[in-house]
XYZ file of N, CA and C in Angstrom:
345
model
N -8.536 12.719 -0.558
C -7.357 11.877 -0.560
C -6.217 12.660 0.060
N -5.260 11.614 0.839
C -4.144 12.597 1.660
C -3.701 11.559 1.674
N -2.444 11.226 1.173
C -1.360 10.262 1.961
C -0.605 10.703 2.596
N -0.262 12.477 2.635
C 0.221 12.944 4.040
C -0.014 12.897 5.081
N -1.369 12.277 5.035
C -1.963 12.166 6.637
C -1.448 10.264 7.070
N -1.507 9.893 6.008
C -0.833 8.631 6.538
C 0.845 8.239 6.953
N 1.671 9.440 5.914
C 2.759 9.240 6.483
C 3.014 9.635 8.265
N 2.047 11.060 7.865
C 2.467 11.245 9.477
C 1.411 10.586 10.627
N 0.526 9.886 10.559
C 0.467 8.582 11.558
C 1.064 7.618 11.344
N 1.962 7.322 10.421
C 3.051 5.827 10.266
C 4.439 6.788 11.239
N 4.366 8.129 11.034
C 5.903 8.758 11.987
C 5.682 8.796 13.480
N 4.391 8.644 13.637
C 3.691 8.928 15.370
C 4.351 7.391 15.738
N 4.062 6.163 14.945
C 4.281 5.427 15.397
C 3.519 4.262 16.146
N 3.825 3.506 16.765
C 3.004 2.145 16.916
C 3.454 0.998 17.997
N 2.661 1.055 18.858
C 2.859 0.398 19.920
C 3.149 -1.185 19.317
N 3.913 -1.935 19.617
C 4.525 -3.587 19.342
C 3.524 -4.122 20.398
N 2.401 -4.792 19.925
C 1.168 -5.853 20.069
C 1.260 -7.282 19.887
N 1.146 -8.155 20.900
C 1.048 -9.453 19.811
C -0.189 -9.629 18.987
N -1.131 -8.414 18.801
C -2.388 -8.817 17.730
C -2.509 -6.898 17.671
N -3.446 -7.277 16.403
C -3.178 -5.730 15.667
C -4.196 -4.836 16.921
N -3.431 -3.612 16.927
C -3.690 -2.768 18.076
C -4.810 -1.952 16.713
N -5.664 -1.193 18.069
C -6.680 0.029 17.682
C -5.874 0.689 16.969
N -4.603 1.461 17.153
C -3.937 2.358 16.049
C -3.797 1.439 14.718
N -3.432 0.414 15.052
C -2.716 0.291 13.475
C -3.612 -0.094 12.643
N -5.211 -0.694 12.863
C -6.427 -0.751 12.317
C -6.780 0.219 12.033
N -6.792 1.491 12.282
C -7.392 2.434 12.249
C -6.285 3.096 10.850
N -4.898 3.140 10.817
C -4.189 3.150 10.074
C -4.530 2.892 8.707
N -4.451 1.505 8.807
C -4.839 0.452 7.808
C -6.233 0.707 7.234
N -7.337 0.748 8.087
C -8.665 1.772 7.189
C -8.441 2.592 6.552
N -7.658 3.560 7.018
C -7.426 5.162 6.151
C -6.573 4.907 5.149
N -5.474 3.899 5.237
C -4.812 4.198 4.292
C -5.761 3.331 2.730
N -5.887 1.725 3.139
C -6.959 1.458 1.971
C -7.666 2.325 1.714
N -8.170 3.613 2.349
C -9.241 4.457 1.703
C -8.701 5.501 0.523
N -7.515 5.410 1.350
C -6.538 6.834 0.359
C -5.886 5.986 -0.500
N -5.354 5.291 -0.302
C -5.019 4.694 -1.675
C -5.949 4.311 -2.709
N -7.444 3.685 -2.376
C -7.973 3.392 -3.503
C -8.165 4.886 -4.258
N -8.458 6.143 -3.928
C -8.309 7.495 -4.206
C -7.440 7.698 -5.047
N -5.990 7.131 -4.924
C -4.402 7.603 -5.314
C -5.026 6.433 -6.602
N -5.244 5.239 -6.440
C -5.665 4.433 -7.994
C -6.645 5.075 -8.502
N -7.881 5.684 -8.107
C -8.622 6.206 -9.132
C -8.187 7.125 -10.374
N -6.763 7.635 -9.225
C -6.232 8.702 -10.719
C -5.621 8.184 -11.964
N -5.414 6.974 -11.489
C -4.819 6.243 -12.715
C -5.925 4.780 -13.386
N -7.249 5.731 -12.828
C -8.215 4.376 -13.104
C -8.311 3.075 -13.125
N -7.178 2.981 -12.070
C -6.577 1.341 -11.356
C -8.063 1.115 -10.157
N -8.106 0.018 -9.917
C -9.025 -0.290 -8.829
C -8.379 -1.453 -8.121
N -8.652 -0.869 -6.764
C -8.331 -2.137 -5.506
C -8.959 -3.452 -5.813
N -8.199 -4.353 -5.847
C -9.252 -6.037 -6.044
C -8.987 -6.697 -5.289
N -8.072 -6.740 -4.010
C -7.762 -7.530 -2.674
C -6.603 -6.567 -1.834
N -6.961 -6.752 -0.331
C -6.444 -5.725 0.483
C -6.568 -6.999 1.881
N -5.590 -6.540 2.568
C -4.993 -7.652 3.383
C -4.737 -6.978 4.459
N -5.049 -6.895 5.655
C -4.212 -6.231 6.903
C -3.687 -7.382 7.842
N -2.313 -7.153 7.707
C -1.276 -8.389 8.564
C -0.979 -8.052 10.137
N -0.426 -8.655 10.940
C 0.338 -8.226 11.880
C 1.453 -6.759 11.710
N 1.157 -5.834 11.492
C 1.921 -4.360 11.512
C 1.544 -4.081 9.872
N 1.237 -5.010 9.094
C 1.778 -4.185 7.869
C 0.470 -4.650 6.903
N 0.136 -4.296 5.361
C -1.126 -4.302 5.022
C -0.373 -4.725 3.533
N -0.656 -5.708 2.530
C -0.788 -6.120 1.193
C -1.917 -6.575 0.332
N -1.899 -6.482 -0.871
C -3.162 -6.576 -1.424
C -2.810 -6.388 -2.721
N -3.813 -6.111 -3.899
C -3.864 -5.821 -5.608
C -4.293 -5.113 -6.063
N -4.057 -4.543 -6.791
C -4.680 -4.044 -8.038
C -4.484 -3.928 -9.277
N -5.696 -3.834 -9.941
C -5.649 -4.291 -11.286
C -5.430 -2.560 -12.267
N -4.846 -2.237 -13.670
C -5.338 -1.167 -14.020
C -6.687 -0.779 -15.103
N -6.468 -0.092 -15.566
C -8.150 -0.287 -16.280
C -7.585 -1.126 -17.663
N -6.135 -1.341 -18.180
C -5.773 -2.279 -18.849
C -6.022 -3.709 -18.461
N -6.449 -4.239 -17.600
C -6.769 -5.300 -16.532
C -5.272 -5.825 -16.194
N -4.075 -4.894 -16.096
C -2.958 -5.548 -15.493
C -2.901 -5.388 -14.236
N -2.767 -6.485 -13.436
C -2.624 -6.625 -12.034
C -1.184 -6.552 -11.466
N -0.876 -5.508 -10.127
C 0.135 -5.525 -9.741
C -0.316 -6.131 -8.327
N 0.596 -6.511 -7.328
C 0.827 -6.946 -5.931
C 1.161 -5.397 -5.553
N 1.494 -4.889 -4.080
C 1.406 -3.841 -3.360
C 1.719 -4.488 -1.645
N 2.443 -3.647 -1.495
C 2.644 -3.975 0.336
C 3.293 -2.894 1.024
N 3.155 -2.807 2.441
C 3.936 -1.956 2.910
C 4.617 -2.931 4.061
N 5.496 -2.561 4.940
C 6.298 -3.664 5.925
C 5.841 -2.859 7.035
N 6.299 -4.185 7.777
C 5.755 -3.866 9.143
C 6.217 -2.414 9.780
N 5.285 -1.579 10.602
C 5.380 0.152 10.467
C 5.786 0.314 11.590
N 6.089 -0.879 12.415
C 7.104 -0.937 13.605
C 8.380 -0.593 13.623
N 8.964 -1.374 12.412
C 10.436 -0.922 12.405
C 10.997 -1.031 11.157
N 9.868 -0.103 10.311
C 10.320 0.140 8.743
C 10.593 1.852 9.092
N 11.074 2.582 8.821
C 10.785 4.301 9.114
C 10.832 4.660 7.789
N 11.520 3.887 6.607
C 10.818 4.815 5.138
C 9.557 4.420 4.946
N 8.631 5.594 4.938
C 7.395 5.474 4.614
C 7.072 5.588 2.785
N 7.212 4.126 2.322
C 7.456 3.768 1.019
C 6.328 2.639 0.671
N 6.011 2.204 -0.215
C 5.019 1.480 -0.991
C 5.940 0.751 -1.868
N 5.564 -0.759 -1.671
C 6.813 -1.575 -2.430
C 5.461 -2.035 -3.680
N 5.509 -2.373 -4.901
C 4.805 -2.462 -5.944
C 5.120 -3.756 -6.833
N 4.483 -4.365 -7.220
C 5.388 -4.910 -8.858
C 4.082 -5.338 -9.456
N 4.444 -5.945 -10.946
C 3.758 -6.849 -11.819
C 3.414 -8.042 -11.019
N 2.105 -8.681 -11.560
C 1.796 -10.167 -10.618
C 0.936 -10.613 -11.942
N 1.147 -11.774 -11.636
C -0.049 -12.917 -12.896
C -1.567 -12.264 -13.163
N -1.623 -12.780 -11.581
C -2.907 -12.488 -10.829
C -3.018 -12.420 -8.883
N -4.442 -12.159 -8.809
C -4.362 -11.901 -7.259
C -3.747 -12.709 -6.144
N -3.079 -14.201 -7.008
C -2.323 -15.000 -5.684
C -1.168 -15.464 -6.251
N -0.678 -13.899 -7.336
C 0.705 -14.183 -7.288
C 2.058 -12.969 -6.532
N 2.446 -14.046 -5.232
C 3.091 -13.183 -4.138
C 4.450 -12.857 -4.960
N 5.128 -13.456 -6.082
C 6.463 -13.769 -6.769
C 6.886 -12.473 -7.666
N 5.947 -12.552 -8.404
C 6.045 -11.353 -9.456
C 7.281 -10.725 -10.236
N 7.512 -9.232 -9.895
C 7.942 -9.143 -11.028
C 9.023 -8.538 -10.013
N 9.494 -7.583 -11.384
C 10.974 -6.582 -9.949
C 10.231 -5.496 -9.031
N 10.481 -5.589 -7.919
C 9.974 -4.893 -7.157
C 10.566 -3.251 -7.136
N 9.087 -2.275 -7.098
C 9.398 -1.285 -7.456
C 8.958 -0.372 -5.837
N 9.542 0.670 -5.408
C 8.833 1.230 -4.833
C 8.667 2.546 -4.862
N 8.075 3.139 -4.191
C 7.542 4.767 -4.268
C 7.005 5.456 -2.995
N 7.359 6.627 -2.744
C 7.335 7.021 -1.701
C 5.506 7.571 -1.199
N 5.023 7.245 -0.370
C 3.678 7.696 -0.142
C 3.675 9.181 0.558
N 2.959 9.749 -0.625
C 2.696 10.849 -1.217
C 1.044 11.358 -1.647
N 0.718 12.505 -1.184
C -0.516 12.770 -2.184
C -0.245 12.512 -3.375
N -0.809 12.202 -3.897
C -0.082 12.385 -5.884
C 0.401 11.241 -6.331
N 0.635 10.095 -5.301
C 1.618 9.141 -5.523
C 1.061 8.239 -6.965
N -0.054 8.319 -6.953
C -1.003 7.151 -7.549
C -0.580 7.709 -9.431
N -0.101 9.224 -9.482
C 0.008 9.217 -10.979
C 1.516 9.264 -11.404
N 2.362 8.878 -10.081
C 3.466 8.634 -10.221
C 4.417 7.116 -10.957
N 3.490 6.564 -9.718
C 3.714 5.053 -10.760
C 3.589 4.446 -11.841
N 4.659 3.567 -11.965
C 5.206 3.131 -13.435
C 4.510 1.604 -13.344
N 3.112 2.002 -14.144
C 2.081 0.696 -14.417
C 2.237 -0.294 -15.465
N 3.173 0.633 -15.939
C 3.635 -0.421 -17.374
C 4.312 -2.002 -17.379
């Protein structure tokens, strides 16, 4: 697990595509990989993962079965490399709760406030 390696391909940057380019797929693989890593530490598991036009959202649940929402914004012309978070019902609730975020980080996953 490294989410340092993802901040610094989100700082390299990203060609503006009208459909998702080879970099930012390739992005978007690694980072779902490292993040489900960053939830294992908190025995959270990925349960839906989404890759959009620039930017990637999705869920997870914790081993309490509470489900949060998760997103990052488009990596075109966001430059804090941050993880926006909250409480959700369930997996198709976009509304939720107060949005929290946290900076992506190795380590990030035992940082967050799951409560």
């Amino acid at each position: 697990m490294n989410m340092n390696r993802i901040v610094k391909l989100w700082k390299q940057g990203f060609q503006s595509t009208s459909g998702k380019s080879p970099a930012f797929k390739s992005f978007a693989t690694k980072f779902k990989n490292d993040f489900k890593k960053e939830l294992a530490l908190r025995e959270a598991t990925l349960t839906a993962y989404s890759i959009g036009h620039f930017y990637v959202s999705g869920f997870f649940r914790t081993k309490e079965n509470n489900c949060f929402y998760f997103s990052i914004s488009d990596v075109r012309f966001f430059s804090e490399t941050q993880l926006l978070y909250r409480v959700a019902k369930n997996e198709g609730d976009y509304k939720g709760g107060i949005n929290r975020y946290i900076p992506l980080e190795t380590g990030m996953g035992l940082k967050m406030n799951l409560n």
